[in-house]
PDB file of C-alpha atoms in Angstrom:
ATOM      1  CA  ASN A   1       0.103   0.151  -0.158  1.00  0.00           C
ATOM      2  CA  ALA A   2       1.229   3.503  -0.819  1.00  0.00           C
ATOM      3  CA  GLY A   3       1.746   5.875   1.896  1.00  0.00           C
ATOM      4  CA  VAL A   4       0.878   9.637   2.003  1.00  0.00           C
ATOM      5  CA  MET A   5       2.283  10.854  -1.266  1.00  0.00           C
ATOM      6  CA  GLN A   6       3.360  14.469  -1.632  1.00  0.00           C
ATOM      7  CA  ASN A   7       4.753  16.377  -4.541  1.00  0.00           C
ATOM      8  CA  PRO A   8       6.609  18.076  -5.506  1.00  0.00           C
ATOM      9  CA  ARG A   9       9.443  17.107  -3.085  1.00  0.00           C
ATOM     10  CA  HIS A  10      11.102  20.597  -3.583  1.00  0.00           C
ATOM     11  CA  LEU A  11       9.400  23.863  -5.083  1.00  0.00           C
ATOM     12  CA  VAL A  12      11.233  26.968  -5.757  1.00  0.00           C
ATOM     13  CA  ARG A  13       9.179  30.162  -6.285  1.00  0.00           C
ATOM     14  CA  ARG A  14      10.185  33.517  -6.802  1.00  0.00           C
ATOM     15  CA  ARG A  15       8.540  36.217  -4.532  1.00  0.00           C
ATOM     16  CA  GLY A  16       4.951  37.042  -5.739  1.00  0.00           C
ATOM     17  CA  GLN A  17       4.422  33.676  -7.435  1.00  0.00           C
ATOM     18  CA  GLU A  18       1.778  31.091  -6.426  1.00  0.00           C
ATOM     19  CA  ALA A  19       2.646  27.741  -4.927  1.00  0.00           C
ATOM     20  CA  ARG A  20       0.717  24.635  -5.193  1.00  0.00           C
ATOM     21  CA  LEU A  21       1.301  21.632  -2.985  1.00  0.00           C
ATOM     22  CA  ARG A  22      -0.341  18.465  -3.545  1.00  0.00           C
ATOM     23  CA  CYS A  23      -1.113  15.731  -1.392  1.00  0.00           C
ATOM     24  CA  SER A  24      -2.437  12.225  -2.129  1.00  0.00           C
ATOM     25  CA  PRO A  25      -3.652  10.418   1.228  1.00  0.00           C
ATOM     26  CA  VAL A  26      -3.297   6.966   2.116  1.00  0.00           C
ATOM     27  CA  LYS A  27      -5.976   5.054  -0.005  1.00  0.00           C
ATOM     28  CA  GLY A  28      -9.499   4.913   1.818  1.00  0.00           C
ATOM     29  CA  HIS A  29      -8.493   7.618   3.992  1.00  0.00           C
ATOM     30  CA  SER A  30     -10.719  10.786   3.839  1.00  0.00           C
ATOM     31  CA  HIS A  31      -9.148  12.905   6.559  1.00  0.00           C
ATOM     32  CA  VAL A  32      -6.002  15.189   5.664  1.00  0.00           C
ATOM     33  CA  TYR A  33      -3.941  17.343   7.759  1.00  0.00           C
ATOM     34  CA  TRP A  34      -1.425  19.974   6.678  1.00  0.00           C
ATOM     35  CA  TYR A  35       1.501  21.211   8.857  1.00  0.00           C
ATOM     36  CA  ARG A  36       4.279  23.446   8.375  1.00  0.00           C
ATOM     37  CA  GLN A  37       7.789  23.362   9.688  1.00  0.00           C
ATOM     38  CA  LEU A  38      10.115  26.144   9.606  1.00  0.00           C
ATOM     39  CA  PRO A  39      14.007  25.544   9.881  1.00  0.00           C
ATOM     40  CA  GLU A  40      14.925  24.000  13.410  1.00  0.00           C
ATOM     41  CA  GLU A  41      11.472  24.000  14.617  1.00  0.00           C
ATOM     42  CA  GLY A  42       8.740  21.402  15.159  1.00  0.00           C
ATOM     43  CA  LEU A  43       5.544  21.123  13.124  1.00  0.00           C
ATOM     44  CA  LYS A  44       2.798  23.482  13.196  1.00  0.00           C
ATOM     45  CA  PHE A  45      -0.569  22.549  12.492  1.00  0.00           C
ATOM     46  CA  MET A  46      -2.102  24.309   9.740  1.00  0.00           C
ATOM     47  CA  VAL A  47      -5.566  22.775   8.461  1.00  0.00           C
ATOM     48  CA  TYR A  48      -7.631  19.866   9.065  1.00  0.00           C
ATOM     49  CA  LEU A  49      -9.848  18.545   6.032  1.00  0.00           C
ATOM     50  CA  GLN A  50     -12.360  15.869   5.431  1.00  0.00           C
ATOM     51  CA  LYS A  51     -13.581  15.275   1.897  1.00  0.00           C
ATOM     52  CA  GLU A  52     -14.802  18.538   0.395  1.00  0.00           C
ATOM     53  CA  ASN A  53     -14.904  20.198   3.832  1.00  0.00           C
ATOM     54  CA  ILE A  54     -12.654  22.248   5.959  1.00  0.00           C
ATOM     55  CA  ILE A  55     -12.771  21.107   9.675  1.00  0.00           C
ATOM     56  CA  ASP A  56     -10.463  23.246  11.263  1.00  0.00           C
ATOM     57  CA  GLU A  57      -8.341  25.951   9.824  1.00  0.00           C
ATOM     58  CA  SER A  58      -7.226  27.471  13.158  1.00  0.00           C
ATOM     59  CA  GLY A  59      -3.714  27.191  11.863  1.00  0.00           C
ATOM     60  CA  MET A  60      -3.668  28.825   8.757  1.00  0.00           C
ATOM     61  CA  PRO A  61      -2.541  32.476   7.993  1.00  0.00           C
ATOM     62  CA  LYS A  62      -5.578  34.616   7.218  1.00  0.00           C
ATOM     63  CA  GLU A  63      -4.239  35.692   3.985  1.00  0.00           C
ATOM     64  CA  ARG A  64      -2.760  34.206   0.869  1.00  0.00           C
ATOM     65  CA  PHE A  65      -3.052  30.586   2.248  1.00  0.00           C
ATOM     66  CA  SER A  66      -5.899  28.169   1.224  1.00  0.00           C
ATOM     67  CA  ALA A  67      -6.618  24.501   1.207  1.00  0.00           C
ATOM     68  CA  GLU A  68      -8.889  22.016  -0.407  1.00  0.00           C
ATOM     69  CA  PHE A  69      -9.606  18.533  -0.541  1.00  0.00           C
ATOM     70  CA  PRO A  70     -12.047  17.665  -3.242  1.00  0.00           C
ATOM     71  CA  LYS A  71     -14.072  14.825  -3.826  1.00  0.00           C
ATOM     72  CA  GLU A  72     -11.961  13.451  -6.344  1.00  0.00           C
ATOM     73  CA  GLY A  73      -8.050  13.962  -6.481  1.00  0.00           C
ATOM     74  CA  PRO A  74      -5.458  15.011  -4.241  1.00  0.00           C
ATOM     75  CA  SER A  75      -5.567  17.669  -1.526  1.00  0.00           C
ATOM     76  CA  ILE A  76      -4.076  20.946  -2.343  1.00  0.00           C
ATOM     77  CA  LEU A  77      -2.231  23.669  -0.340  1.00  0.00           C
ATOM     78  CA  ARG A  78      -2.282  26.835  -2.081  1.00  0.00           C
ATOM     79  CA  ILE A  79      -0.074  29.847  -1.221  1.00  0.00           C
ATOM     80  CA  GLN A  80      -0.533  32.958  -3.187  1.00  0.00           C
ATOM     81  CA  GLN A  81       1.906  35.847  -3.708  1.00  0.00           C
ATOM     82  CA  VAL A  82       4.618  34.087  -2.022  1.00  0.00           C
ATOM     83  CA  VAL A  83       7.063  35.876   0.366  1.00  0.00           C
ATOM     84  CA  ARG A  84      10.410  34.469   1.854  1.00  0.00           C
ATOM     85  CA  GLY A  85       8.921  33.899   5.140  1.00  0.00           C
ATOM     86  CA  ASP A  86       6.852  31.187   3.370  1.00  0.00           C
ATOM     87  CA  SER A  87      10.032  29.184   2.674  1.00  0.00           C
ATOM     88  CA  ALA A  88       9.521  25.918   4.905  1.00  0.00           C
ATOM     89  CA  ALA A  89       8.740  22.202   4.691  1.00  0.00           C
ATOM     90  CA  TYR A  90       5.151  21.455   4.514  1.00  0.00           C
ATOM     91  CA  PHE A  91       3.903  17.892   5.501  1.00  0.00           C
ATOM     92  CA  CYS A  92       0.534  16.424   4.823  1.00  0.00           C
ATOM     93  CA  ALA A  93      -0.800  13.350   6.860  1.00  0.00           C
ATOM     94  CA  SER A  94      -3.917  11.557   6.430  1.00  0.00           C
ATOM     95  CA  SER A  95      -6.074   9.099   8.594  1.00  0.00           C
ATOM     96  CA  ILE A  96      -9.030   6.836   7.881  1.00  0.00           C
ATOM     97  CA  ALA A  97     -11.203   7.957  10.691  1.00  0.00           C
ATOM     98  CA  GLY A  98     -11.328  11.560  12.594  1.00  0.00           C
ATOM     99  CA  GLN A  99      -9.634  10.093  15.845  1.00  0.00           C
ATOM    100  CA  GLY A 100      -8.402   6.808  17.119  1.00  0.00           C
ATOM    101  CA  ASN A 101      -5.336   5.378  18.463  1.00  0.00           C
ATOM    102  CA  SER A 102      -3.650   4.957  14.995  1.00  0.00           C
ATOM    103  CA  PRO A 103      -1.062   7.238  14.539  1.00  0.00           C
ATOM    104  CA  LEU A 104      -0.727  10.031  11.887  1.00  0.00           C
ATOM    105  CA  HIS A 105       1.449   8.984   9.037  1.00  0.00           C
ATOM    106  CA  PHE A 106       3.096  11.766   7.218  1.00  0.00           C
ATOM    107  CA  GLY A 107       4.048  12.336   3.835  1.00  0.00           C
ATOM    108  CA  ASN A 108       7.717  13.090   2.905  1.00  0.00           C
ATOM    109  CA  GLY A 109       7.011  16.780   2.941  1.00  0.00           C
ATOM    110  CA  THR A 110       7.251  19.540   0.343  1.00  0.00           C
ATOM    111  CA  ARG A 111      10.214  21.792   0.700  1.00  0.00           C
ATOM    112  CA  LEU A 112       9.301  25.208  -0.424  1.00  0.00           C
ATOM    113  CA  THR A 113      12.019  27.818  -1.091  1.00  0.00           C
ATOM    114  CA  VAL A 114      11.191  31.309  -1.963  1.00  0.00           C
ATOM    115  CA  THR A 115      13.641  33.336  -3.538  1.00  0.00           C
TER     116      THR A 115
ATOM    117  CA  ALA B   1      -4.519  25.183  25.026  1.00  0.00           C
ATOM    118  CA  GLN B   2      -2.155  22.538  24.296  1.00  0.00           C
ATOM    119  CA  LYS B   3       1.703  22.595  25.182  1.00  0.00           C
ATOM    120  CA  ILE B   4       4.399  20.168  24.633  1.00  0.00           C
ATOM    121  CA  THR B   5       7.975  20.849  25.884  1.00  0.00           C
ATOM    122  CA  GLN B   6      11.091  19.292  24.962  1.00  0.00           C
ATOM    123  CA  THR B   7      13.910  20.886  27.076  1.00  0.00           C
ATOM    124  CA  GLN B   8      16.830  19.169  25.510  1.00  0.00           C
ATOM    125  CA  PRO B   9      17.725  20.873  22.281  1.00  0.00           C
ATOM    126  CA  GLY B  10      20.451  18.491  21.495  1.00  0.00           C
ATOM    127  CA  MET B  11      22.271  15.695  22.950  1.00  0.00           C
ATOM    128  CA  PHE B  12      25.074  12.977  22.402  1.00  0.00           C
ATOM    129  CA  VAL B  13      25.101   9.436  23.101  1.00  0.00           C
ATOM    130  CA  GLN B  14      27.517   6.671  22.689  1.00  0.00           C
ATOM    131  CA  GLU B  15      26.626   3.895  20.355  1.00  0.00           C
ATOM    132  CA  LYS B  16      24.999   1.026  22.237  1.00  0.00           C
ATOM    133  CA  GLU B  17      24.255   3.172  25.369  1.00  0.00           C
ATOM    134  CA  ALA B  18      20.512   4.089  25.961  1.00  0.00           C
ATOM    135  CA  VAL B  19      19.169   7.585  25.982  1.00  0.00           C
ATOM    136  CA  THR B  20      16.144   9.298  27.381  1.00  0.00           C
ATOM    137  CA  LEU B  21      14.577  12.113  25.721  1.00  0.00           C
ATOM    138  CA  ASP B  22      12.510  14.260  27.824  1.00  0.00           C
ATOM    139  CA  CYS B  23       9.121  15.345  26.978  1.00  0.00           C
ATOM    140  CA  THR B  24       6.531  17.374  29.162  1.00  0.00           C
ATOM    141  CA  TYR B  25       2.982  18.216  28.276  1.00  0.00           C
ATOM    142  CA  ASP B  26       0.075  20.273  29.287  1.00  0.00           C
ATOM    143  CA  THR B  27      -3.421  19.817  28.718  1.00  0.00           C
ATOM    144  CA  SER B  28      -6.763  20.092  30.256  1.00  0.00           C
ATOM    145  CA  ASP B  29      -8.071  17.239  28.521  1.00  0.00           C
ATOM    146  CA  GLN B  30      -8.768  13.890  30.165  1.00  0.00           C
ATOM    147  CA  SER B  31      -8.320  11.868  26.906  1.00  0.00           C
ATOM    148  CA  TYR B  32      -5.438  12.467  24.991  1.00  0.00           C
ATOM    149  CA  GLY B  33      -2.564  10.602  22.797  1.00  0.00           C
ATOM    150  CA  LEU B  34       1.160  11.126  22.881  1.00  0.00           C
ATOM    151  CA  PHE B  35       3.285  10.360  20.116  1.00  0.00           C
ATOM    152  CA  TRP B  36       6.985  10.418  19.123  1.00  0.00           C
ATOM    153  CA  TYR B  37       8.428  10.977  15.767  1.00  0.00           C
ATOM    154  CA  LYS B  38      11.632  10.766  14.274  1.00  0.00           C
ATOM    155  CA  GLN B  39      13.034  13.137  11.665  1.00  0.00           C
ATOM    156  CA  PRO B  40      16.261  12.024   9.925  1.00  0.00           C
ATOM    157  CA  SER B  41      18.375  14.174   7.920  1.00  0.00           C
ATOM    158  CA  SER B  42      16.670  13.233   5.023  1.00  0.00           C
ATOM    159  CA  GLY B  43      13.466  15.127   6.281  1.00  0.00           C
ATOM    160  CA  GLU B  44      10.790  12.720   6.435  1.00  0.00           C
ATOM    161  CA  MET B  45       8.649  12.043   9.710  1.00  0.00           C
ATOM    162  CA  ILE B  46       8.825   8.548  10.995  1.00  0.00           C
ATOM    163  CA  PHE B  47       6.118   7.451  13.644  1.00  0.00           C
ATOM    164  CA  LEU B  48       7.833   5.542  16.378  1.00  0.00           C
ATOM    165  CA  ILE B  49       5.362   5.212  19.368  1.00  0.00           C
ATOM    166  CA  TYR B  50       2.009   5.966  20.693  1.00  0.00           C
ATOM    167  CA  GLN B  51       0.657   6.318  24.563  1.00  0.00           C
ATOM    168  CA  GLY B  52      -2.859   6.677  25.242  1.00  0.00           C
ATOM    169  CA  SER B  53      -3.759   8.608  28.284  1.00  0.00           C
ATOM    170  CA  TYR B  54      -5.702   5.666  29.556  1.00  0.00           C
ATOM    171  CA  ASP B  55      -3.352   3.108  28.982  1.00  0.00           C
ATOM    172  CA  GLU B  56      -1.965   1.645  32.095  1.00  0.00           C
ATOM    173  CA  GLN B  57       1.146   0.084  30.614  1.00  0.00           C
ATOM    174  CA  ASN B  58       3.888   2.056  28.995  1.00  0.00           C
ATOM    175  CA  ALA B  59       4.098   1.624  25.211  1.00  0.00           C
ATOM    176  CA  THR B  60       7.083  -0.266  23.981  1.00  0.00           C
ATOM    177  CA  GLU B  61       8.026  -0.761  20.193  1.00  0.00           C
ATOM    178  CA  GLY B  62      11.301  -2.727  19.657  1.00  0.00           C
ATOM    179  CA  ARG B  63      14.038  -0.630  21.026  1.00  0.00           C
ATOM    180  CA  TYR B  64      11.771   2.271  22.084  1.00  0.00           C
ATOM    181  CA  SER B  65      10.010   2.768  24.903  1.00  0.00           C
ATOM    182  CA  LEU B  66       7.719   5.350  26.628  1.00  0.00           C
ATOM    183  CA  ASN B  67       8.278   6.110  30.212  1.00  0.00           C
ATOM    184  CA  PHE B  68       4.590   7.681  30.752  1.00  0.00           C
ATOM    185  CA  GLN B  69       4.230   9.564  34.091  1.00  0.00           C
ATOM    186  CA  LYS B  70       0.796  10.802  33.897  1.00  0.00           C
ATOM    187  CA  ALA B  71       0.728  12.722  37.265  1.00  0.00           C
ATOM    188  CA  ARG B  72       3.765  14.480  36.282  1.00  0.00           C
ATOM    189  CA  LYS B  73       2.498  14.725  32.755  1.00  0.00           C
ATOM    190  CA  SER B  74       5.778  13.290  31.124  1.00  0.00           C
ATOM    191  CA  ALA B  75       6.156  11.089  28.320  1.00  0.00           C
ATOM    192  CA  ASN B  76       9.894  10.486  28.125  1.00  0.00           C
ATOM    193  CA  LEU B  77      11.267   8.427  25.289  1.00  0.00           C
ATOM    194  CA  VAL B  78      13.858   5.899  25.967  1.00  0.00           C
ATOM    195  CA  ILE B  79      15.980   4.379  22.969  1.00  0.00           C
ATOM    196  CA  SER B  80      18.014   1.269  23.992  1.00  0.00           C
ATOM    197  CA  ALA B  81      21.182   0.087  22.485  1.00  0.00           C
ATOM    198  CA  SER B  82      21.580   3.339  20.455  1.00  0.00           C
ATOM    199  CA  GLN B  83      22.579   2.924  16.974  1.00  0.00           C
ATOM    200  CA  LEU B  84      24.357   5.141  14.564  1.00  0.00           C
ATOM    201  CA  GLY B  85      21.249   5.348  12.777  1.00  0.00           C
ATOM    202  CA  ASP B  86      19.273   6.879  15.518  1.00  0.00           C
ATOM    203  CA  SER B  87      21.018  10.269  14.822  1.00  0.00           C
ATOM    204  CA  ALA B  88      18.013  12.399  14.016  1.00  0.00           C
ATOM    205  CA  MET B  89      15.614  14.906  15.506  1.00  0.00           C
ATOM    206  CA  TYR B  90      12.957  13.625  17.728  1.00  0.00           C
ATOM    207  CA  PHE B  91       9.712  15.203  18.294  1.00  0.00           C
ATOM    208  CA  CYS B  92       7.052  14.511  20.799  1.00  0.00           C
ATOM    209  CA  ALA B  93       3.503  15.228  19.897  1.00  0.00           C
ATOM    210  CA  MET B  94      -0.054  15.342  21.315  1.00  0.00           C
ATOM    211  CA  ARG B  95      -3.319  14.744  20.140  1.00  0.00           C
ATOM    212  CA  GLU B  96      -6.259  16.538  21.740  1.00  0.00           C
ATOM    213  CA  GLY B  97      -9.020  14.485  23.467  1.00  0.00           C
ATOM    214  CA  SER B  98     -11.874  16.167  21.405  1.00  0.00           C
ATOM    215  CA  ARG B  99     -13.487  14.474  18.476  1.00  0.00           C
ATOM    216  CA  ALA B 100     -13.586  17.740  16.900  1.00  0.00           C
ATOM    217  CA  ALA B 101     -10.076  17.919  16.591  1.00  0.00           C
ATOM    218  CA  GLY B 102      -9.643  14.808  15.056  1.00  0.00           C
ATOM    219  CA  ASN B 103      -5.920  13.802  14.723  1.00  0.00           C
ATOM    220  CA  LYS B 104      -4.655  17.147  15.121  1.00  0.00           C
ATOM    221  CA  LEU B 105      -1.244  17.187  16.747  1.00  0.00           C
ATOM    222  CA  THR B 106       0.675  19.669  18.758  1.00  0.00           C
ATOM    223  CA  PHE B 107       4.426  19.112  18.515  1.00  0.00           C
ATOM    224  CA  GLY B 108       7.367  20.021  20.998  1.00  0.00           C
ATOM    225  CA  GLY B 109      10.326  21.813  19.556  1.00  0.00           C
ATOM    226  CA  GLY B 110      12.375  18.649  19.042  1.00  0.00           C
ATOM    227  CA  THR B 111      15.693  17.091  20.506  1.00  0.00           C
ATOM    228  CA  ARG B 112      18.454  16.483  18.191  1.00  0.00           C
ATOM    229  CA  VAL B 113      20.314  13.268  18.810  1.00  0.00           C
ATOM    230  CA  LEU B 114      23.889  12.367  17.661  1.00  0.00           C
ATOM    231  CA  VAL B 115      25.138   8.709  18.093  1.00  0.00           C
ATOM    232  CA  LYS B 116      28.851   8.648  18.427  1.00  0.00           C
ATOM    233  CA  PRO B 117      30.522   5.358  17.299  1.00  0.00           C
TER     234      PRO B 117
END
């Protein structure tokens, strides 16, 4: 079984461009979580989505960031008009249910560099 | 609000020896879950071990064990017989108890472990 797949693995954008990060959850998983990791820091929660719904976006910056998890296809984290401070590793995780004893399994992350 | 504290930013350990990584947490929830993840230099997040707040036994997974002291709100990770491949960042994380939070995790700042041959 494939785990959580994220692409691209590395993404370079100039200031002002848009960044699109994709996450394909484990097959059968309908809950997706996005986290951001700044250098030398722990992961910070951004958003929790279920198919076609945003459940919790309390960690998302109010502007320029958006996320979706459509009925078909991967979850997308979109950052508009990127700035240098957006440079970070972005991780996606998925789970089969809303909560349980099973751990969150993470993708390998997308490393965004804004030049 | 949830809070996870890892007080050791970095530590050295001799190969084949055991090492304990500290983690304390703060929560008002009665039901919660505690996790440890390993992040090697390649960057991926690898799940190591899980402890539920109602679990009476300390969790163990191979060379990893979790020293869970609920009254002290600590969940230290013990790695026995360290190997060179254990060199990595280690993160402690907590899942909130409310169902609405799903599997949302709060992470500590991490401890960097370097195993010396």
